[in-house]
mmCIF file of C-alpha atoms in Angstrom:
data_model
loop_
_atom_site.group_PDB
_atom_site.id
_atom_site.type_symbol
_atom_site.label_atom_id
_atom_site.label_comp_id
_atom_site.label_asym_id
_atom_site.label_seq_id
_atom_site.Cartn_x
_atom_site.Cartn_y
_atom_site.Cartn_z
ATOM 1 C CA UNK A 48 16.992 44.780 8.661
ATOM 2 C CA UNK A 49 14.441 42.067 7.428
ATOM 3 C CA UNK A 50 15.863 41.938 4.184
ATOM 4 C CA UNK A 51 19.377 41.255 5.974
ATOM 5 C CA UNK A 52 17.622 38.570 7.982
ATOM 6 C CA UNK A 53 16.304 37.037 5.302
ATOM 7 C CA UNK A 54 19.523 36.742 3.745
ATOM 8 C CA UNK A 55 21.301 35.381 6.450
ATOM 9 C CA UNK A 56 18.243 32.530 6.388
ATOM 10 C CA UNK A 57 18.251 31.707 2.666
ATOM 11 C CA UNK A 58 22.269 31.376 3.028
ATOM 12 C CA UNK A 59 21.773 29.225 6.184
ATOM 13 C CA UNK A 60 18.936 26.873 3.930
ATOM 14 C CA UNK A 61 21.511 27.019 0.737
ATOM 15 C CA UNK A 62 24.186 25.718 3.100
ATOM 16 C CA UNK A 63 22.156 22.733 4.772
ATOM 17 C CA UNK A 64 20.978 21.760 1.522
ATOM 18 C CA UNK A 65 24.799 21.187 -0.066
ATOM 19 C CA UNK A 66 25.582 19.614 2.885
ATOM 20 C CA UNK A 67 22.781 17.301 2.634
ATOM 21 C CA UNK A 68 23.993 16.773 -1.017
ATOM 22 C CA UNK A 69 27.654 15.911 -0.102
ATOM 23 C CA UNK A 70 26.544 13.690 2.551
ATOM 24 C CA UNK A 71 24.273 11.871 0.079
ATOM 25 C CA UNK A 72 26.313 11.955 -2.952
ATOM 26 C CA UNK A 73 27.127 8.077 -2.219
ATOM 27 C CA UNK A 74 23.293 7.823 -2.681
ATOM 28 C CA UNK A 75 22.716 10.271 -5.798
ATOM 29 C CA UNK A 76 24.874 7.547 -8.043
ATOM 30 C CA UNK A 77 22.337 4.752 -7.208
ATOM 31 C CA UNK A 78 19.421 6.958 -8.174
ATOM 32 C CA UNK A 79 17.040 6.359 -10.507
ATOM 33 C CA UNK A 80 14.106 8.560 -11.819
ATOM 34 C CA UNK A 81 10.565 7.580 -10.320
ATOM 35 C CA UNK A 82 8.555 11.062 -11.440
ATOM 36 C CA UNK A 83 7.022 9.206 -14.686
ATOM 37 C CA UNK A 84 6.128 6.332 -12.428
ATOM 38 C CA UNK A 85 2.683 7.309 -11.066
ATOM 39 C CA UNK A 86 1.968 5.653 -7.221
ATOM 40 C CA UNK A 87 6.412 5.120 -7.198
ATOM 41 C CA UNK A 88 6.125 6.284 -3.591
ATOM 42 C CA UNK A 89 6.021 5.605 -0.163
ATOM 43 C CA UNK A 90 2.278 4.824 0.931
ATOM 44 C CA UNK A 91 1.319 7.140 3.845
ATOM 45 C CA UNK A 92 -1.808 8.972 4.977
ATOM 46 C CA UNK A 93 -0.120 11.026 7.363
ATOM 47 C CA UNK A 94 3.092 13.379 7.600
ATOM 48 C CA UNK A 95 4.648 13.957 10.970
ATOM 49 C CA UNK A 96 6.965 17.439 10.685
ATOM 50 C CA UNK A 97 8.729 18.808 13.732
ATOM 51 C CA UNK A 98 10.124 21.834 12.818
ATOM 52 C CA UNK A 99 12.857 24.731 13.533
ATOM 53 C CA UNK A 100 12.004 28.104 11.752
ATOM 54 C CA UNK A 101 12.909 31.530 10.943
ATOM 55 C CA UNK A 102 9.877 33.852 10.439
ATOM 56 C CA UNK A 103 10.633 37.035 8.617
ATOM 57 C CA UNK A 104 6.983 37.740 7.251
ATOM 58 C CA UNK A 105 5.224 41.060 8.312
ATOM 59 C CA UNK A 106 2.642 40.978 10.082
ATOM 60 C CA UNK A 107 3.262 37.157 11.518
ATOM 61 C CA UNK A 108 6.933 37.268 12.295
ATOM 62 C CA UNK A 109 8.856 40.874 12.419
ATOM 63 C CA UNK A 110 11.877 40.976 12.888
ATOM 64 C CA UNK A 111 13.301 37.517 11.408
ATOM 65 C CA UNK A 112 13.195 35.812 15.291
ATOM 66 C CA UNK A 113 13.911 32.129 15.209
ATOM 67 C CA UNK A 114 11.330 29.291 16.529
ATOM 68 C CA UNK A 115 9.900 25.885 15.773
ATOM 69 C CA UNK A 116 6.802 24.277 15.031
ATOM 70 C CA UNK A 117 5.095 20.934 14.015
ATOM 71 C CA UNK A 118 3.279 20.459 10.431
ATOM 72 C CA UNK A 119 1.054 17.722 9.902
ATOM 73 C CA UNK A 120 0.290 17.113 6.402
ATOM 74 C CA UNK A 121 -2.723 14.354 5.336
ATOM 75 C CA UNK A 122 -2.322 12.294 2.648
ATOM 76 C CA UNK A 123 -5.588 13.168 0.228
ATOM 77 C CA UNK A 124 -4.665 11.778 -3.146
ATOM 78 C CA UNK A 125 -1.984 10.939 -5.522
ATOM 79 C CA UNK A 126 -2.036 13.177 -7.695
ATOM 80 C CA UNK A 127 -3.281 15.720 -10.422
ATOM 81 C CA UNK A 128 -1.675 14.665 -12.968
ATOM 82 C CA UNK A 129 -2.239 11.355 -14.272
ATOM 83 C CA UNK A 130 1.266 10.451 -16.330
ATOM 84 C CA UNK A 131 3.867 11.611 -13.413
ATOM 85 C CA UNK A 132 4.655 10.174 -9.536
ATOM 86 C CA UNK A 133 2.400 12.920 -7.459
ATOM 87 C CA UNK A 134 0.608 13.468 -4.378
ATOM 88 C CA UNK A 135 -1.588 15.571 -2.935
ATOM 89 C CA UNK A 136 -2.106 16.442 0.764
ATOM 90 C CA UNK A 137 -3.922 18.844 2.705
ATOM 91 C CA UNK A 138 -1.489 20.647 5.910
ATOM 92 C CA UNK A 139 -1.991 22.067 9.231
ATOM 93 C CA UNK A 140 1.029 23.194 11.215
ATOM 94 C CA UNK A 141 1.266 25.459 14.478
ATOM 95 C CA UNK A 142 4.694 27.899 14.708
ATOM 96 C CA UNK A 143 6.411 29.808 17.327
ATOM 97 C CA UNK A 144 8.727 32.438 17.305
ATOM 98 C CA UNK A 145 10.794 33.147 20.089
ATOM 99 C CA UNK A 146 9.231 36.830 20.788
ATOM 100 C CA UNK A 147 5.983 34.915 21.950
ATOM 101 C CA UNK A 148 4.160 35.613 18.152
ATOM 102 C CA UNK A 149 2.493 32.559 16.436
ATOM 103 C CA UNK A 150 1.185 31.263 13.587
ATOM 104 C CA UNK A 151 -1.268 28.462 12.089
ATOM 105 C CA UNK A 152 -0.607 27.937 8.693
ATOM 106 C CA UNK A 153 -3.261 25.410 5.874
ATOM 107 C CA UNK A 154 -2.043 25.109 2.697
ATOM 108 C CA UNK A 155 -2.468 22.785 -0.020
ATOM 109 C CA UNK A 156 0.758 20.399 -0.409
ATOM 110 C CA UNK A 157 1.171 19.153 -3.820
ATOM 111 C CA UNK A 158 3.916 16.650 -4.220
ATOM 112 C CA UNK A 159 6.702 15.040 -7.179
ATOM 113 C CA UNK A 160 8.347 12.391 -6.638
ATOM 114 C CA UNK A 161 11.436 12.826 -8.458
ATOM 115 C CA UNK A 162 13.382 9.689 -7.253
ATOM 116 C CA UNK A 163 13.912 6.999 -4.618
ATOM 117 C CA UNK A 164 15.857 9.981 -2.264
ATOM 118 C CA UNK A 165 13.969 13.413 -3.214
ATOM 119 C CA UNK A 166 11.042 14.886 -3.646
ATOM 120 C CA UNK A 167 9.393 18.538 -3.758
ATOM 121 C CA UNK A 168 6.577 20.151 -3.381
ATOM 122 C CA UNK A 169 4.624 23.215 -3.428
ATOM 123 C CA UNK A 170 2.478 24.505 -0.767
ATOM 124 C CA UNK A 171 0.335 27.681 -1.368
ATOM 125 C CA UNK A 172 -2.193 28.585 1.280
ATOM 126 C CA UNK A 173 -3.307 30.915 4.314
ATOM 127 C CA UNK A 174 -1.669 31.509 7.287
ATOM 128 C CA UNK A 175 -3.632 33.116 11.146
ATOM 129 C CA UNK A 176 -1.808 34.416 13.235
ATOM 130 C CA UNK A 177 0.348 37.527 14.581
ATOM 131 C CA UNK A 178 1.872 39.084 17.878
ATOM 132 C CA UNK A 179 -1.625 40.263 19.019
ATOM 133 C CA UNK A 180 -4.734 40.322 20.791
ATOM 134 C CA UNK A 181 -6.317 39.818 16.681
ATOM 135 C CA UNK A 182 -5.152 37.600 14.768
ATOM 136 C CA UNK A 183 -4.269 38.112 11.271
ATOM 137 C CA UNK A 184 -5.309 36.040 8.219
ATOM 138 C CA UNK A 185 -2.617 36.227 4.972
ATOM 139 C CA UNK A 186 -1.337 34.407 2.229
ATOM 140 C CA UNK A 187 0.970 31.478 3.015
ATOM 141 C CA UNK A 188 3.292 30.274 -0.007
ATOM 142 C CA UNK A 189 5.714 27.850 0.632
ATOM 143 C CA UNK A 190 8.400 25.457 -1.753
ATOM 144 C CA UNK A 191 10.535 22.660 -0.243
ATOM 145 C CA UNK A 192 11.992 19.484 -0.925
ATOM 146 C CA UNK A 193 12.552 16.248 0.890
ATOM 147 C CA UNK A 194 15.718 13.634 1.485
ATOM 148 C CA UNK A 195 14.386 10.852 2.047
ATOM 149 C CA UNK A 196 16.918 8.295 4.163
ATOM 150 C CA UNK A 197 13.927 5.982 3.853
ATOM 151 C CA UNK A 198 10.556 5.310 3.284
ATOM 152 C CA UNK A 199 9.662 6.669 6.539
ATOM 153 C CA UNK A 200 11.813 9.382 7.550
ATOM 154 C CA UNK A 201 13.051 12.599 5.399
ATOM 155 C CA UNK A 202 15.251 15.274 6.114
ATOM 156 C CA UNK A 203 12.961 18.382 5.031
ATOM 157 C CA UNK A 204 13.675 22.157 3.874
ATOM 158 C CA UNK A 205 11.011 24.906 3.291
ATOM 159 C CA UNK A 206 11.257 27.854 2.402
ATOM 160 C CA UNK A 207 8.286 30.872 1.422
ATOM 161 C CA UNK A 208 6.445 33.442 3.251
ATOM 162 C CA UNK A 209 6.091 33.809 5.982
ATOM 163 C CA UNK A 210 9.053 32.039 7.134
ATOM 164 C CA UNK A 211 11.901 29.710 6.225
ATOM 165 C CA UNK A 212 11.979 26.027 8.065
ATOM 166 C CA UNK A 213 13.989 22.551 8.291
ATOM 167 C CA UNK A 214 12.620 19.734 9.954
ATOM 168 C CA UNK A 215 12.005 15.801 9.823
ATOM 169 C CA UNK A 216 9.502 14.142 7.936
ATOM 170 C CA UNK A 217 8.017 11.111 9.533
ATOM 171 C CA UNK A 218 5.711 9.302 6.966
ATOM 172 C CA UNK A 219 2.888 7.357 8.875
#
């Protein structure tokens, strides 16, 4: 049943993404590459993510139930690597589920800046939080990417465990 769930969300992420990429494709031929241009990237010390979700991770969300959230990510550093356009930031976020269940994840949000339009990141990290009276503390993992329609606002997808989310990006 999860595994069916989770399905139906990756297919639902695959098809926002390609219609994010046909919608932008205008866009994609006026690209150029910014990821061996260290500091190429908005300046921000704060990310502003609503968020709709679909947790599927046991013990935080069974059963795949649908929700939404907020994620706010701050702007730490730019970067771990000295010859490429990255950025580091440290995240917070609070998520519902529809069945009442919630959780807080903090993960570590390391960015690339791969052009004017996209960038991705990785976010590994814990997450608190479960259906009951005790919370419970887990691994969070998470991978996503960002459209960018500007230097403020991006159109962003995430997907990892415990759950699968799209939301806007509001760079402050």
């Amino acid at each position: 049943m999860i595994r069916h769930r989770l399905a139906a969300a990756c297919a639902c992420a695959a098809a926002l993404t390609l219609a994010v990429l046909a919608v932008s494709s205008e866009a994609l031929a006026d690209e150029h590459s910014t990821i061996k241009l260290p500091g190429d990237h908005p300046r921000y010390a704060f990310e502003a993510e609503p968020h709709l979700i679909v947790g599927y991770g046991d013990p935080f969300f069974p059963n795949g139930l649908p929700g939404g959230g907020f994620r706010g990510t701050f702007h730490i550093a730019n970067g771990f690597i000295k010859n490429i356009n990255d950025s580091v930031g440290i995240g917070v976020g609070i998520d519902f589920a529809t069945n009442g269940h919630l959780v807080v994840p903090v993960v570590l949000q390391w960015n690339f800046w791969l052009s004017n339009h996209w960038s991705v990141f990785g976010e590994p990290g814990l997450a608190v939080g479960g259906g009951g009276p005790n919370p419970t503390v887990g691994p969070a993992l998470f991978l996503g990417g960002r459209y960018h329609f500007n230097d403020t606002v991006a159109l962003t997808l995430r997907v990892g465990f415990p759950e699968i989310g799209i939301g806007v990006s509001f760079l402050l």
